[in-house]
Amino acid sequence: MRKLIYAGILFIALLMQSTLLIHYQPLGVIPDLLMIVVICGALLKGSKFGIQLGLTAGFLQDIILGGFGTNIVIKIFVGYLVGNLEGKIFKQQVLIPVLVVFVMTFVHEFLFLLLSEQLIFSISPLWALQTVILPLAVVNAIFTLVIYPVLHVLERRLYY
Amino acid sequence: MRLPGERRFWVIIGVIILVITLGAFSLQGIKVKEMHFLESVLYQILRPFQKIVTNVNQSINDYWTLVTNLKKVKLENQDLKKRVDQLELQLVDYNKITLENQRLRKLLAFKELVPYKTVGAHVIGTTPNNWVHNLIIDRGTTDGISAKMPVITYNGALVGHIAEATANTSRVVLITDVNFAVSGRVQKAESRAVGVVRGEAEDQDIVLMDLIPWDAEIEEDDLIVTSGLSENFPMDIPIGKVILVIEKDFGLTQQAEIRPFMSLAPIEEVLIITDF
C-alpha cells in the first residue's frame, strides 16, 4: 500500500516537474521534486525505503531524459545516505528536512555534473554554483516546506 | 558464518553493476528495446498533460497581451497591413525572377534546387533538467520522424536535431546544447571558411564556431549557415550571426561566437526536415 502511494506521489511530482514548473521556473531553475520526495521518504522510513524510492524516482527521470543510469545512481545514493539519519532526528521538526534537502541538492548536482562527461569539461564550477546549484538548493528547500508535512501526515495515517 | 548486513551489501553491489552496465549501453548508443518501450509509454501518459498545460499557459499569455496592449496591437495591425501591401508588390518582382531563374537553369542544364520535405510540429514541453534543455514535440515515428533528422523554425533557422523519436513524441537536441555539433560555413562571397558549430553550456543565448582556419576571413555580422558537410544536415540552413571572433590554439585557429537566429523562449512550432 505504502509503495503504491509513494509511486503515485513520484509520478505526480514528475508530472508537475515536466509541465507546470517548466513554464513557471522559480528563480530560473526547475525544482527537483522527485529528489525532495526521495529525501523526505528516506528521512521518514529509513535507508532501505530510501534506496527503493531513489531507484524508482531515478528510473522515471532517466526515461524522460533519454539517457540511462545517471539519475538512478545518484538518487539511490542520496536515498541511502539520507535514510541513515532516520531515527536520529525528530520527525515532527520540519526544518531538519529543509536543511537536509538544501545540503543534498549540492551533493546531487555535483554528482550529476561529475557523471555527465559533456558538461563537466565545458562549464566552470563557480558558474554552476552561482547560476544553477545555489538557486536550486533554495527553491528545493522552499518546496520541502510543503512536501514534507504532507508526507509526514500521510505516514501517520498509514501507521495507525 | 554470516556477516551482518551481508545480503544487503550484495544487493546494493548488484544494483550498481546493473545500472552501470545499462548506462554503458546507452553511452555506446546501443538501444535496449524494453527501455525504448517504457520511454514510449511514459511519454504517452505525460503527453496529454503537457499539451493541456502548454495550451492553457499560451491562451492566458495571449489574452493578457491582448488586454494590456490593445492600442499597440491596433497600431501594429495598421503597420502590418501596409507591410503586406509592400511585400505583395515585391512578390510580383520575385515571381518574375524565379521564372527567369528556372528558364536559365534549363538553358544551362543545372540541377533544380528541390525544397526539403518537412513535417510541422508543436512544442509541448522541455525536459525537466536544469543542465540540458531539450524540446519535446508532438510528432513521432508514426509521422515519419526518426532520429538525427534536422529541425528548423518556420522561418528556416536551424533549431537542432531529433535525438529520439517515440510513437507520437520526439525529443529535440537544441544547437545551444553541449551535446550538439554541426559543420558550419561563412556565407559571403569572399569567404567560404568552414568550422564546427557547437553549443555552449554556460550561455544558452550563443553558440560557438570552432576550428576555423587561422587565415579564414570571418568578422562580426557574418552570416553562418550549415555547410552540408555533416551527413544529416542539408546545406545553407541559416544558423546565426557572428558577434565576436577570437584567436584560439595560439593563433592556429579562430573561434567565433554566434548569436543563433532561433532563441529558446518563443519557440512554439517547428519544422522537421524528413527528406532532402
XYZ file of C-alpha atoms in Angstrom:
436
model
C 0.000 0.000 0.000
C 2.711 2.447 1.052
C 4.795 1.659 -2.030
C 1.830 2.192 -4.311
C 1.025 5.558 -2.736
C 4.647 6.694 -2.996
C 4.801 5.554 -6.628
C 1.730 7.729 -7.263
C 3.340 10.685 -5.478
C 6.538 10.281 -7.522
C 4.524 10.214 -10.716
C 2.605 13.371 -9.804
C 5.926 15.027 -8.911
C 7.325 14.092 -12.328
C 4.212 15.434 -13.996
C 4.449 18.781 -12.173
C 8.156 18.985 -12.854
C 7.838 18.358 -16.582
C 4.825 20.623 -17.198
C 3.906 23.450 -14.805
C 7.303 24.092 -13.267
C 8.982 24.357 -16.666
C 6.673 27.238 -17.592
C 6.935 28.987 -14.242
C 10.517 28.450 -13.146
C 11.067 29.939 -9.692
C 14.439 31.796 -9.624
C 15.073 30.476 -13.129
C 15.524 26.842 -12.130
C 13.310 23.760 -12.240
C 12.943 22.362 -8.707
C 13.730 18.658 -8.365
C 10.501 17.474 -6.721
C 11.463 13.825 -7.181
C 14.622 14.327 -5.146
C 12.633 16.074 -2.401
C 10.188 13.146 -2.213
C 13.105 10.667 -2.078
C 14.771 12.604 0.748
C 11.574 13.103 2.766
C 10.588 9.440 2.328
C 14.060 8.292 3.357
C 14.008 10.551 6.440
C 10.655 9.113 7.483
C 11.201 5.423 6.674
C 14.947 4.732 6.621
C 17.643 3.853 4.104
C 16.090 0.679 2.659
C 12.972 2.600 1.679
C 15.209 5.477 0.568
C 17.013 3.167 -1.863
C 13.727 1.868 -3.257
C 12.382 5.400 -3.679
C 15.657 6.560 -5.236
C 15.577 3.672 -7.712
C 12.010 4.448 -8.821
C 12.496 8.221 -8.990
C 15.810 7.947 -10.837
C 14.314 5.464 -13.257
C 11.377 7.752 -14.109
C 13.668 10.734 -14.590
C 16.192 8.869 -16.718
C 13.489 7.574 -19.008
C 12.276 11.136 -19.608
C 15.788 12.439 -20.224
C 16.625 9.682 -22.664
C 19.961 8.771 -21.094
C 20.104 5.884 -18.712
C 21.798 5.442 -15.377
C 22.920 8.856 -14.137
C 19.854 9.784 -12.123
C 19.311 6.232 -10.833
C 22.815 6.031 -9.373
C 22.628 9.493 -7.779
C 19.120 9.146 -6.371
C 19.845 5.685 -4.879
C 22.954 7.152 -3.258
C 21.031 10.160 -1.919
C 18.198 7.949 -0.635
C 20.656 5.653 1.138
C 22.687 8.492 2.637
C 19.673 10.409 3.959
C 17.980 7.212 5.161
C 20.801 6.733 7.667
C 19.511 9.799 9.515
C 16.207 8.091 10.256
C 15.828 7.505 13.987
C 18.411 10.172 14.774
C 16.140 13.172 14.191
C 12.755 14.431 15.347
C 10.256 13.664 12.613
C 7.898 16.440 13.750
C 10.557 19.063 13.101
C 10.144 20.442 9.555
C 13.352 22.486 9.498
C 15.621 19.420 9.515
C 14.352 18.040 6.184
C 14.571 21.563 4.738
C 18.221 21.730 5.762
C 18.918 18.192 4.523
C 17.335 18.962 1.128
C 19.364 22.189 0.891
C 22.643 20.348 1.526
C 21.792 17.279 -0.561
C 20.956 19.460 -3.594
C 24.656 20.383 -3.738
C 25.685 16.707 -3.466
C 23.091 15.672 -6.064
C 24.001 18.316 -8.644
C 27.768 17.916 -8.266
C 27.398 14.150 -8.740
C 25.233 14.806 -11.805
C 27.926 17.062 -13.283
C 30.658 14.540 -12.461
C 28.756 11.771 -14.239
C 27.919 13.811 -17.377
C 31.187 13.965 -19.239
C 29.977 16.558 -21.776
C 29.041 19.042 -19.065
C 31.932 18.627 -16.670
C 34.510 19.757 -19.258
C 32.507 22.686 -20.580
C 31.394 24.633 -17.521
C 33.232 26.233 -14.646
C 32.301 25.032 -11.128
C 31.818 28.623 -9.939
C 29.339 29.400 -12.699
C 27.442 26.172 -12.000
C 27.309 27.006 -8.312
C 26.112 30.586 -8.785
C 23.544 30.252 -11.545
C 22.113 26.784 -11.033
C 23.027 24.941 -7.860
C 22.569 27.691 -5.254
C 19.176 28.926 -6.538
C 18.110 25.299 -6.976
C 19.014 24.485 -3.370
C 16.963 27.470 -2.144
C 13.940 26.582 -4.310
C 14.124 22.894 -3.341
C 14.260 23.859 0.338
C 11.153 26.034 -0.039
C 9.242 23.239 -1.767
C 10.243 20.886 1.067
C 8.287 23.129 3.434
C 5.151 21.946 1.629
C 6.053 18.382 0.674
C 7.464 17.166 3.998
C 4.395 17.960 6.156
C 2.146 16.262 3.576
C 4.263 13.087 3.641
C 4.507 13.242 7.426
C 0.715 13.350 7.800
C 0.422 10.558 5.234
C 2.874 8.377 7.165
C 0.880 8.872 10.383
C -2.333 7.908 8.561
C -0.659 4.787 7.138
C 0.746 3.792 10.503
C -2.450 3.996 12.524
C 29.121 -17.612 9.415
C 27.079 -14.624 8.251
C 28.313 -11.106 8.465
C 25.666 -8.572 9.493
C 24.129 -6.825 6.532
C 25.856 -9.178 4.103
C 22.854 -9.738 1.861
C 22.009 -6.077 1.710
C 25.567 -5.304 0.665
C 25.428 -7.715 -2.266
C 22.032 -6.391 -3.334
C 23.428 -2.849 -3.465
C 26.532 -4.020 -5.387
C 24.275 -5.942 -7.792
C 22.051 -2.934 -8.460
C 25.065 -0.664 -9.030
C 26.628 -3.121 -11.508
C 23.332 -3.465 -13.370
C 22.863 0.285 -13.561
C 26.423 0.912 -14.758
C 26.077 -1.793 -17.434
C 22.837 -0.280 -18.722
C 24.399 3.191 -18.555
C 27.382 1.991 -20.587
C 24.970 0.519 -23.151
C 23.204 3.832 -23.559
C 26.531 5.717 -23.809
C 27.596 3.386 -26.605
C 24.345 4.160 -28.368
C 23.140 0.578 -28.020
C 19.372 0.599 -27.656
C 17.767 -1.632 -25.071
C 14.423 -2.397 -26.670
C 12.468 -2.590 -23.415
C 13.763 0.829 -22.363
C 12.519 2.331 -25.586
C 9.119 0.804 -24.963
C 8.997 2.193 -21.410
C 10.037 5.633 -22.645
C 7.294 5.499 -25.217
C 4.670 4.519 -22.621
C 5.741 7.226 -20.167
C 5.670 9.906 -22.856
C 2.238 8.759 -23.979
C 0.972 9.245 -20.419
C 2.680 12.621 -20.000
C 1.740 13.988 -23.422
C -1.898 14.984 -22.768
C -0.936 16.754 -19.530
C 1.924 18.583 -21.203
C -0.368 19.642 -24.033
C -3.021 20.937 -21.633
C -0.545 22.941 -19.557
C 1.114 24.397 -22.670
C -2.236 25.362 -24.227
C -3.655 26.900 -21.050
C -0.423 28.797 -20.488
C -0.440 30.101 -24.038
C -4.047 31.241 -24.013
C -3.550 33.065 -20.699
C -0.474 34.767 -22.150
C -2.298 35.667 -25.379
C -5.269 37.086 -23.515
C -3.036 39.068 -21.189
C -1.034 40.530 -24.062
C -4.239 41.500 -25.848
C -5.719 43.196 -22.804
C -2.587 45.129 -21.891
C -1.556 46.163 -25.404
C -4.824 46.831 -27.198
C -3.713 50.165 -28.573
C -0.322 48.823 -29.572
C -1.931 45.847 -31.311
C -4.175 48.190 -33.296
C -1.218 50.289 -34.461
C 0.781 47.173 -35.244
C -2.124 45.867 -37.294
C -2.149 49.017 -39.405
C 1.606 48.808 -39.905
C 1.398 45.162 -40.855
C -1.308 45.843 -43.426
C 0.927 48.423 -45.065
C 3.807 45.993 -44.980
C 1.724 43.254 -46.623
C 0.927 45.623 -49.469
C 4.611 46.413 -49.937
C 5.574 42.753 -49.826
C 2.913 41.794 -52.332
C 4.458 44.248 -54.730
C 7.866 42.706 -54.111
C 6.418 39.234 -54.625
C 5.476 40.107 -58.197
C 9.104 41.005 -58.835
C 10.258 37.853 -57.095
C 7.999 35.637 -59.186
C 9.403 37.213 -62.326
C 12.950 36.479 -61.168
C 12.071 32.902 -60.191
C 10.644 32.235 -63.618
C 13.711 33.721 -65.226
C 15.928 31.617 -62.950
C 14.081 28.441 -63.931
C 14.405 29.276 -67.580
C 18.143 29.954 -67.271
C 18.680 26.760 -65.261
C 17.013 24.762 -68.005
C 19.124 26.554 -70.546
C 22.322 25.622 -68.669
C 21.035 22.142 -67.712
C 21.592 22.868 -63.975
C 20.063 20.551 -61.406
C 16.894 22.071 -59.911
C 17.027 23.032 -56.259
C 14.485 20.811 -54.595
C 12.822 22.214 -51.458
C 13.055 19.934 -48.411
C 10.190 17.741 -47.371
C 9.069 18.925 -43.963
C 6.643 17.981 -41.216
C 5.300 20.644 -38.827
C 5.142 20.042 -35.072
C 4.074 21.791 -31.891
C 6.473 22.112 -28.994
C 4.721 20.569 -25.987
C 7.450 20.833 -23.377
C 11.084 20.771 -22.438
C 12.883 18.092 -20.451
C 12.795 18.696 -16.686
C 16.511 19.213 -16.201
C 18.475 22.277 -15.184
C 21.580 21.468 -17.216
C 20.278 20.164 -20.516
C 17.249 21.753 -22.198
C 15.750 19.515 -24.846
C 12.436 20.222 -26.542
C 9.639 17.694 -26.690
C 7.459 17.900 -29.806
C 4.162 16.219 -30.633
C 5.273 14.240 -33.689
C 6.858 10.815 -33.681
C 7.660 7.729 -35.715
C 4.032 7.473 -36.918
C 4.526 10.792 -38.744
C 7.733 9.548 -40.331
C 10.101 11.136 -37.840
C 13.309 9.328 -36.951
C 16.475 10.123 -35.009
C 19.027 12.620 -36.409
C 16.579 14.490 -38.639
C 17.269 18.270 -38.685
C 14.745 20.601 -37.042
C 14.197 24.211 -38.192
C 11.912 27.122 -37.248
C 9.157 28.311 -39.564
C 11.463 30.992 -40.965
C 14.062 28.366 -41.702
C 16.623 28.905 -38.918
C 18.309 25.802 -37.520
C 16.899 24.639 -34.163
C 18.645 21.308 -33.672
C 18.116 17.665 -34.476
C 15.897 14.814 -33.324
C 17.584 12.838 -30.540
C 14.953 10.205 -30.082
C 11.526 9.535 -31.519
C 8.756 7.559 -29.846
C 5.400 6.766 -31.485
C 3.839 10.234 -31.030
C 6.523 12.431 -29.485
C 10.172 13.232 -30.155
C 12.983 14.826 -28.219
C 14.936 17.619 -29.943
C 18.542 18.462 -29.035
C 18.988 22.220 -29.499
C 22.001 23.836 -31.186
C 22.715 25.543 -27.851
C 23.169 22.130 -26.192
C 26.693 20.920 -25.373
C 25.856 17.577 -26.991
C 25.207 19.214 -30.359
C 27.684 19.781 -33.195
C 27.265 20.605 -36.874
C 29.580 21.764 -39.634
C 29.039 25.467 -40.385
C 30.180 27.771 -43.169
C 30.626 31.526 -43.503
C 28.123 32.767 -46.051
C 29.754 35.531 -48.067
C 31.279 35.901 -51.455
C 34.923 36.325 -50.398
C 34.994 33.598 -47.745
C 33.742 30.037 -47.654
C 35.506 29.084 -44.424
C 34.108 26.113 -42.512
C 34.137 25.312 -38.798
C 32.434 23.201 -36.182
C 29.375 24.853 -34.617
C 28.574 23.593 -31.123
C 26.567 24.579 -28.049
C 27.942 26.386 -25.035
C 26.833 25.184 -21.607
C 27.277 28.443 -19.726
C 25.381 30.716 -22.088
C 22.183 29.483 -23.702
C 21.992 32.540 -25.981
C 25.108 31.872 -28.051
C 26.780 29.023 -29.921
C 30.473 28.676 -30.706
C 32.098 28.010 -34.067
C 35.421 26.250 -33.531
C 38.350 25.176 -35.689
C 38.058 27.959 -38.254
C 41.367 28.173 -40.198
C 43.630 30.969 -38.925
C 43.664 32.776 -42.273
C 39.928 32.475 -42.921
C 38.047 35.708 -43.493
C 35.426 35.982 -40.804
C 34.220 39.057 -38.981
C 31.317 40.443 -36.990
C 27.846 40.282 -38.593
C 28.857 37.489 -40.964
C 26.078 35.000 -41.635
C 26.777 31.373 -40.663
C 24.919 28.559 -42.426
C 25.220 24.769 -42.392
C 27.917 23.630 -44.795
C 26.360 20.393 -45.944
C 29.500 18.519 -44.866
C 27.582 16.946 -41.978
C 25.752 13.960 -43.375
C 22.488 14.624 -41.575
C 22.049 18.311 -42.426
C 21.301 19.850 -45.826
C 23.478 22.824 -46.779
C 22.599 26.509 -46.380
C 20.269 26.353 -43.375
C 20.884 29.653 -41.546
C 22.343 29.221 -38.054
C 23.123 32.732 -36.806
C 25.235 35.883 -36.974
C 28.812 36.253 -35.751
C 29.124 38.577 -32.751
C 32.778 38.040 -31.793
C 35.888 36.433 -33.313
C 38.913 35.411 -31.216
C 42.176 33.573 -31.853
C 42.438 30.060 -30.451
C 45.160 27.425 -30.064
C 47.954 30.056 -30.015
C 46.826 31.589 -33.285
C 46.474 28.316 -35.197
C 42.687 28.522 -35.399
C 39.942 31.053 -34.813
C 36.786 30.783 -32.759
C 33.595 32.736 -33.376
C 30.726 33.446 -31.020
C 27.451 33.250 -32.886
C 24.047 34.550 -31.896
C 21.635 31.951 -33.242
C 18.510 33.088 -35.118
C 16.423 30.703 -33.101
C 16.048 31.719 -29.494
C 14.874 29.302 -26.860
C 11.976 31.240 -25.343
C 9.450 31.836 -28.113
C 9.675 28.521 -29.968
C 6.151 27.141 -30.224
C 6.184 25.423 -33.589
C 8.979 23.809 -35.557
C 9.503 22.029 -38.867
C 11.304 18.713 -39.147
C 13.153 18.064 -42.403
C 12.299 14.473 -43.256
C 13.998 14.361 -46.630
C 16.487 16.492 -48.539
